[in-house]
CSV table of C-alpha atoms in Angstrom, one decimal:
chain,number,residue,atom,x,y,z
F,1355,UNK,CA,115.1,103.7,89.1
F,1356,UNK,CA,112.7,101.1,88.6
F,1357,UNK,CA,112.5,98.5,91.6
F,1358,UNK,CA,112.3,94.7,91.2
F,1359,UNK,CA,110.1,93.1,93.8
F,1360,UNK,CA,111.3,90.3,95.6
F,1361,UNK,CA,109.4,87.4,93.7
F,1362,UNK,CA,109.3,88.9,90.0
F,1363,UNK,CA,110.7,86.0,88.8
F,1364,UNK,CA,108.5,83.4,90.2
F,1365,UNK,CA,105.3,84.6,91.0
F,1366,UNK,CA,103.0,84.7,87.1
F,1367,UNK,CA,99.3,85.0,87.2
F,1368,UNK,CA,97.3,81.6,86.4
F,1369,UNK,CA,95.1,78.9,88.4
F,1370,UNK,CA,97.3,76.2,89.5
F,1371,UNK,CA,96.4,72.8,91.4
F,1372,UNK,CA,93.6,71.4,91.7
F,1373,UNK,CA,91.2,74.4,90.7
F,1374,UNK,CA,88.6,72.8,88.6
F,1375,UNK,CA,85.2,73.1,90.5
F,1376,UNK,CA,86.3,75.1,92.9
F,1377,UNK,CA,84.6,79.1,93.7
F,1378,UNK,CA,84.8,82.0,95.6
F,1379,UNK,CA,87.1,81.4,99.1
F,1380,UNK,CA,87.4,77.5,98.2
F,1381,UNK,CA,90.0,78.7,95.8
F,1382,UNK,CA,93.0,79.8,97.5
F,1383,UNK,CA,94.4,83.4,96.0
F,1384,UNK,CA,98.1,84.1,96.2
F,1385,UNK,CA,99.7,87.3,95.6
F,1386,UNK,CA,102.6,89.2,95.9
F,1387,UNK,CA,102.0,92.5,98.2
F,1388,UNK,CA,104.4,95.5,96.9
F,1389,UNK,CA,105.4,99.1,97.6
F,1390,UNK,CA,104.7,98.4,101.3
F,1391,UNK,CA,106.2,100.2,103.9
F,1392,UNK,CA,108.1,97.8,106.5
F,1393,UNK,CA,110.0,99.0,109.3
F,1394,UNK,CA,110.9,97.2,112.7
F,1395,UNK,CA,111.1,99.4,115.7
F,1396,UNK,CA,113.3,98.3,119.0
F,1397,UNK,CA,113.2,100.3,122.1
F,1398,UNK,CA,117.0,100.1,123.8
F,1399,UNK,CA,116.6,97.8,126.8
F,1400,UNK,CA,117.9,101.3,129.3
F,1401,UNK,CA,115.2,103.1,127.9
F,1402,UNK,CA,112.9,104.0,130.2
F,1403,UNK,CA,109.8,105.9,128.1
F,1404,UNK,CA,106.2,104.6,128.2
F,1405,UNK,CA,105.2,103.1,124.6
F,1406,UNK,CA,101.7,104.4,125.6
F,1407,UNK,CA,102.4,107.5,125.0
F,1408,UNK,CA,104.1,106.7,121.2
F,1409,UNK,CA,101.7,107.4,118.5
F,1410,UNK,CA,102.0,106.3,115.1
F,1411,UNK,CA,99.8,107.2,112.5
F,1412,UNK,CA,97.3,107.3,115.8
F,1413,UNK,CA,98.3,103.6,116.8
F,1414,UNK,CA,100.3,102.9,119.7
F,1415,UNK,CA,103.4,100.0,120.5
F,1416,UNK,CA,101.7,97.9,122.6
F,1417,UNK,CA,104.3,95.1,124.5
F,1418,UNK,CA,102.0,92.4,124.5
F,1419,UNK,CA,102.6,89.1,122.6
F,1420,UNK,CA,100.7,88.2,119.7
F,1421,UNK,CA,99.2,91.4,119.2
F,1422,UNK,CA,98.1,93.5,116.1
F,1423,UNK,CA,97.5,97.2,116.1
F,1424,UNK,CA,96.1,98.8,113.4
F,1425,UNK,CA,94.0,101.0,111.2
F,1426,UNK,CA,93.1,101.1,107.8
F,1427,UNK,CA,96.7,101.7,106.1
F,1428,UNK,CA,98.8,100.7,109.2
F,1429,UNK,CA,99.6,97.6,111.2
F,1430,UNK,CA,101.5,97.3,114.4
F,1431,UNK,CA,103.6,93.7,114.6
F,1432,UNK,CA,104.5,92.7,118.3
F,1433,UNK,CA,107.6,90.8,117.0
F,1434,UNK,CA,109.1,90.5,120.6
F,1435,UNK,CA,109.7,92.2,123.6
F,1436,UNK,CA,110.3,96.1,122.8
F,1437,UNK,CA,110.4,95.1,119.2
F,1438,UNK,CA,107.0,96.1,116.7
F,1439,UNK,CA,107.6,95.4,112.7
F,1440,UNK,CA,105.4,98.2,111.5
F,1441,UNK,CA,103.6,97.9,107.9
F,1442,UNK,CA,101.6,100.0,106.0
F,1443,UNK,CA,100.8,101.4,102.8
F,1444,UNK,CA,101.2,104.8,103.6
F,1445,UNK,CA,105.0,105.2,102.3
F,1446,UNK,CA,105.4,108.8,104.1
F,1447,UNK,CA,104.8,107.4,107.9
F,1448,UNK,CA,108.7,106.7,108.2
F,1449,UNK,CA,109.2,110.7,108.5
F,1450,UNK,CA,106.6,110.3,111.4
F,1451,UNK,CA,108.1,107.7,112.7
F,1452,UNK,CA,111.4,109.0,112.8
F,1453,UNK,CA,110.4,112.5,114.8
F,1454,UNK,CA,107.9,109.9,117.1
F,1455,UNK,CA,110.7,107.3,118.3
F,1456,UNK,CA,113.7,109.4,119.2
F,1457,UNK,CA,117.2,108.0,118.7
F,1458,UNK,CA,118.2,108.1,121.9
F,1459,UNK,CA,115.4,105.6,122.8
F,1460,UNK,CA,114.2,103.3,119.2
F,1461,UNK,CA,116.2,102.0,116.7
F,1462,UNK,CA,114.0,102.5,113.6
F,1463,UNK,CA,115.4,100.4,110.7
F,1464,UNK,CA,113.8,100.8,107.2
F,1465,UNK,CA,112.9,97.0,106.1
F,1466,UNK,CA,111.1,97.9,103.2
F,1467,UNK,CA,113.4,96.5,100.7
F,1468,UNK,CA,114.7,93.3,102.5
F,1469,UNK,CA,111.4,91.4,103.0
F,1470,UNK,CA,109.0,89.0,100.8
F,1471,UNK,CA,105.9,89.4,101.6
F,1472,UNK,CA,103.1,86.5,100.3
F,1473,UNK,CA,99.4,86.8,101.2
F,1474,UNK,CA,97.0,84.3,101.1
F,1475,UNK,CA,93.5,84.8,100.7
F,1476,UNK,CA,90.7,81.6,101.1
F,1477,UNK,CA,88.8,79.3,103.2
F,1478,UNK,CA,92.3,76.4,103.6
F,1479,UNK,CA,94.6,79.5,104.2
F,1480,UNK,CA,95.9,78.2,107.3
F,1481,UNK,CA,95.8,74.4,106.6
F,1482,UNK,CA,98.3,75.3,103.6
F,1483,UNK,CA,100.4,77.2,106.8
F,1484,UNK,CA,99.9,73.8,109.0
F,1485,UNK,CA,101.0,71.8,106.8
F,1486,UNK,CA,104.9,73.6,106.6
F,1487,UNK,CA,104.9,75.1,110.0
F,1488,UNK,CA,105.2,73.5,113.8
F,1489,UNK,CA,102.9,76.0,115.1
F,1490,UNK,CA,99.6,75.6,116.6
F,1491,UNK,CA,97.4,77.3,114.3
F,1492,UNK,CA,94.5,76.8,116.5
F,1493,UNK,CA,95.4,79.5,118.8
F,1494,UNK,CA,95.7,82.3,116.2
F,1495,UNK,CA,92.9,84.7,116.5
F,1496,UNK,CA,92.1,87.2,113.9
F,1497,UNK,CA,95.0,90.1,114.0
F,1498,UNK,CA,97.4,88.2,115.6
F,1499,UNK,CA,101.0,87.6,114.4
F,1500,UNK,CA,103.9,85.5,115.1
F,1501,UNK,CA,107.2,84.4,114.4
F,1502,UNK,CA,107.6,80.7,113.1
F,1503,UNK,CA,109.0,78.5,110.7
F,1504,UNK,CA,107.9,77.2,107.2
F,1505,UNK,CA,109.6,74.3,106.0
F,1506,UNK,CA,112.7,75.6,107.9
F,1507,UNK,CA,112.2,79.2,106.9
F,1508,UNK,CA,112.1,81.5,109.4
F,1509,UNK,CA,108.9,83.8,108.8
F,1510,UNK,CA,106.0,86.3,110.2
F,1511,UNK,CA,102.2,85.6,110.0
F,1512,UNK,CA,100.1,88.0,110.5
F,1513,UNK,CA,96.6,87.2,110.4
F,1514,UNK,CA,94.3,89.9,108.7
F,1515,UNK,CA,90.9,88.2,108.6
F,1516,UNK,CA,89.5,84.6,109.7
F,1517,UNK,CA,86.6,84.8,107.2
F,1518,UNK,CA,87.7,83.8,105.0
F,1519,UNK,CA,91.4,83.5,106.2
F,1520,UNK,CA,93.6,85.9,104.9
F,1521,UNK,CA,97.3,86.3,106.1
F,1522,UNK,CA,100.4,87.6,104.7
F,1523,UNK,CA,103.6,86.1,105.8
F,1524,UNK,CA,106.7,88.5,105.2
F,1525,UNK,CA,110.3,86.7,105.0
F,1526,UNK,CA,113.6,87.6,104.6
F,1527,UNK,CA,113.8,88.7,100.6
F,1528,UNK,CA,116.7,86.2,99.9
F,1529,UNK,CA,114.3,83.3,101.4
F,1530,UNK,CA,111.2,84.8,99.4
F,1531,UNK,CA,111.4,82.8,96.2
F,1532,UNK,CA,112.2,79.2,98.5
F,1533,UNK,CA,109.6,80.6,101.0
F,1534,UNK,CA,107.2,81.1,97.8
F,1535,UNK,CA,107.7,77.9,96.2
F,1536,UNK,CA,107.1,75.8,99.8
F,1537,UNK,CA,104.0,77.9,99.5
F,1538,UNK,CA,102.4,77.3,96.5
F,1539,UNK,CA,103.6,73.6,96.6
F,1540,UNK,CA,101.7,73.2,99.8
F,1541,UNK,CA,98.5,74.9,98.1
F,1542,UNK,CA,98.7,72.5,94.9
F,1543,UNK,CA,96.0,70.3,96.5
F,1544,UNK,CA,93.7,72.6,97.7
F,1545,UNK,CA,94.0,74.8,94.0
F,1546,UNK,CA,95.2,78.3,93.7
F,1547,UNK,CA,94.9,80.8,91.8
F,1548,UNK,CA,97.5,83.7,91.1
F,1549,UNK,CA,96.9,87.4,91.4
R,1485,UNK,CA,108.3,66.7,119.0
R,1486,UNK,CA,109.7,68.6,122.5
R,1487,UNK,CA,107.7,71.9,123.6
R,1488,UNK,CA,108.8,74.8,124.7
R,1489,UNK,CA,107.4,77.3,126.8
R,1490,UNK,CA,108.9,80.7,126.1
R,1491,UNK,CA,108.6,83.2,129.0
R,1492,UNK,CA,107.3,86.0,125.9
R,1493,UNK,CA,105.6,83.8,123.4
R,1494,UNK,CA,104.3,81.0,124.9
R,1495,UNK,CA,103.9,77.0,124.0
R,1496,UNK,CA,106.0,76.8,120.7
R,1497,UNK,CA,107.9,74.0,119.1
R,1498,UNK,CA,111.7,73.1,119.7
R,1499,UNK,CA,112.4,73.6,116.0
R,1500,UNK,CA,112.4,77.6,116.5
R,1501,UNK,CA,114.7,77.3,119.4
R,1502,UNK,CA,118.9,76.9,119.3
R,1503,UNK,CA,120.3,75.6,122.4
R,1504,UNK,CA,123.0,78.1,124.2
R,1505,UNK,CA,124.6,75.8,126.9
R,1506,UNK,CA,124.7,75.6,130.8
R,1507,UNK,CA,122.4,78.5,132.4
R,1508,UNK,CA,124.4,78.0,135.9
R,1509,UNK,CA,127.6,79.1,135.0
R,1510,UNK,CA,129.0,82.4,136.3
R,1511,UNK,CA,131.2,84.6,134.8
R,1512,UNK,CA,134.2,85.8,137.3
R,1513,UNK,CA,133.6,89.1,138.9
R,1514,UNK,CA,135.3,91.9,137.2
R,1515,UNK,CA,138.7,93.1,138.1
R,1516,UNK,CA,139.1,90.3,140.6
R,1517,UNK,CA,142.1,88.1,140.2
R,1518,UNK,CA,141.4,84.9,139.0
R,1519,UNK,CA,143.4,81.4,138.9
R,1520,UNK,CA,143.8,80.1,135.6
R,1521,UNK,CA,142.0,77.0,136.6
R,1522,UNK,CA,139.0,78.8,137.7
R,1523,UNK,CA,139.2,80.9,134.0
R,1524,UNK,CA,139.4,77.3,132.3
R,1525,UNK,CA,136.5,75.8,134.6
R,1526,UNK,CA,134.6,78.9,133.5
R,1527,UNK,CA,135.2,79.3,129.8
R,1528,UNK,CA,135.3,75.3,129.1
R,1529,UNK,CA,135.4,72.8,131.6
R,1530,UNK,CA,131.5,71.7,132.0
R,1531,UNK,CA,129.7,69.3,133.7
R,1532,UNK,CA,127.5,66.5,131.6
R,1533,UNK,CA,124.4,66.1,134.3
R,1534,UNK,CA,122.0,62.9,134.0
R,1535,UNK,CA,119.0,64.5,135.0
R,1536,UNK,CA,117.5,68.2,136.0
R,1537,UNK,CA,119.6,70.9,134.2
R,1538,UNK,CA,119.5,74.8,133.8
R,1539,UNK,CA,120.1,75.2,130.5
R,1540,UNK,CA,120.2,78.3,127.9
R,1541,UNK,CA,118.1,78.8,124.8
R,1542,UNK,CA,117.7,81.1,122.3
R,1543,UNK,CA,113.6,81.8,120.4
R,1544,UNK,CA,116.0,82.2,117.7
R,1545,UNK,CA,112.6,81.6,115.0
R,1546,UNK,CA,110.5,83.9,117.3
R,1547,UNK,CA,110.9,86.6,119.8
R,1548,UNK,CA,114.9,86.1,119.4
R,1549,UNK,CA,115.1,86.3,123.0
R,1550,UNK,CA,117.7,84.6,125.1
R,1551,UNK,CA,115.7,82.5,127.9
R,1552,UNK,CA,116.3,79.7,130.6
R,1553,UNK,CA,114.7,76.1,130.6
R,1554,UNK,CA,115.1,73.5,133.1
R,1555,UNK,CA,115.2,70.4,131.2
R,1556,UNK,CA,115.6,66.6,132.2
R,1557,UNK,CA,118.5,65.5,130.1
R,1558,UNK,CA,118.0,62.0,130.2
R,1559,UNK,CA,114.0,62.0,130.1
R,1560,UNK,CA,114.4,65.6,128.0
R,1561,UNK,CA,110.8,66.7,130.2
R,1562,UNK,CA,110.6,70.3,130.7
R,1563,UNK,CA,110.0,71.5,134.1
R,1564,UNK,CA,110.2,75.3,134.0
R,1565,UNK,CA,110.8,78.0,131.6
R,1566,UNK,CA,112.3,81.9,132.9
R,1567,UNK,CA,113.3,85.0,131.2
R,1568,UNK,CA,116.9,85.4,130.7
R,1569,UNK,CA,117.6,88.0,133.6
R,1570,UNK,CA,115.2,85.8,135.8
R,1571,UNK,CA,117.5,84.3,138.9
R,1572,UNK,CA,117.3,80.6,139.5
R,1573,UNK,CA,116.2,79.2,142.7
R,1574,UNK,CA,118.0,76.1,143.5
């Protein structure tokens, strides 16, 4: 079977905006990040195990806001208290996951084919997020993440790199095409180009 | 635009939050008999303060915790912010 990623239909290659002129991180690029694995993670508020002692692909669930942990393939999402969104490219870690974070402790939910997930590579990155969202982008530090809104959609940043910015915002999959087009609308006057 | 301090995430906008009602009302102890007034006082009668108010909230574009803000209803300042399982001290 043959899977359709969530924004097929709108994201095409091209240079859109106001590109002329403009080289290297000035130029914002947009693409579409696929075949990722996404799963959240919740430990049950009666469980009483140390997340410390999880490992994941040799990362552990740390319970502090904001935070990122990860490694080359694997990033840890604080998305709450007791709750991580874990993404990676290495497709196998759920049968990791699933021995690590016991049943009778995590609820491990496969997300991998219910978000959208946009990333945004260049030097306005986070002026095209300020100019949808309510939150203070000033506080963000490089592998952070949170939870906001865009233009009323309810999404996750998660900021890889600060230079140049790169993040990749993940949303529900049915809000990924109107998440998309607030995007690239927003990044018309700074140019961008497709990828 | 009103602030919120969430107990988990911090300073963050009212747009991500839903408002849940009065944080002061208890729910009847289990098993104990109960007059029908007090079940009608508990389930809808409620009081519409001027002023300093416990009231429930819900991160419900964040950390999709349940939390408690004490808000001003006429001025709408926000005094304090506590977890959800956090006791209030009058």
């Amino acid at each position: 079977m043959s899977l359709i990623s969530a924004l097929a239909k709108v994201h095409h290659p091209g240079q859109f905006g106001d590109f002329e002129d403009k080289k290297g991180d000035d130029l914002l690029k947009i693409s579409e990040k696929k075949n990722l694995l996404i799963v959240q993670i919740v430990q049950f508020k009666n469980s009483n195990i140390s997340t410390d002692s999880i490992d994941i692909d040799g990362l552990n669930l740390k319970d502090t806001p904001l935070n990122v942990t990860f490694n080359k393939n694997t990033r840890i999402l604080w998305n709450g208290p007791k709750n991580w969104l874990l993404v990676s490219s290495n497709k196998d870690l759920i049968k990791n996951i699933s021995l690590t974070c016991k049943e009778t402790d995590f609820a491990v939910t496969d997300l991998s084919h219910s978000r959208a997930v946009i990333e945004i590579e260049g030097n306005y990155a986070i002026e095209v997020l300020k100019k949808g969202s309510p939150f203070n982008f000033g506080v963000l530090k490089k592998n952070n993440s949170i939870n906001s809104l865009y233009n009323n959609i309810t999404f996750t940043v998660d900021l890889l790199n600060d230079k140049p910015f790169k993040v990749r915002l993940f949303a529900l999959r049915s809000f990924g095409e109107s998440l998309y087009h607030s995007i690239t609308d927003s990044s018309l006057e700074f140019g961008y180009e497709n990828k | 635009m009103l602030y919120i301090k969430c107990p988990h995430c911090g300073m963050r906008s009212q747009n991500e939050f839903s408002y849940g009602g009065d944080a002061t009302i208890k729910r009847p102890e289990l098993g104990k008999e109960i007059s029908d007034q007090d079940w009608d006082n508990f389930v809808y009668n409620r009081k519409s303060l001027r002023g300093k108010h416990w009231e429930l909230w819900q991160h419900i574009s964040g950390c999709r915790q349940w939390i408690k803000v004490e808000r001003d209803t006429a001025t709408h300042e926000i005094f304090n912010t506590l977890k959800a399982n956090e006791e209030i001290s009058l």
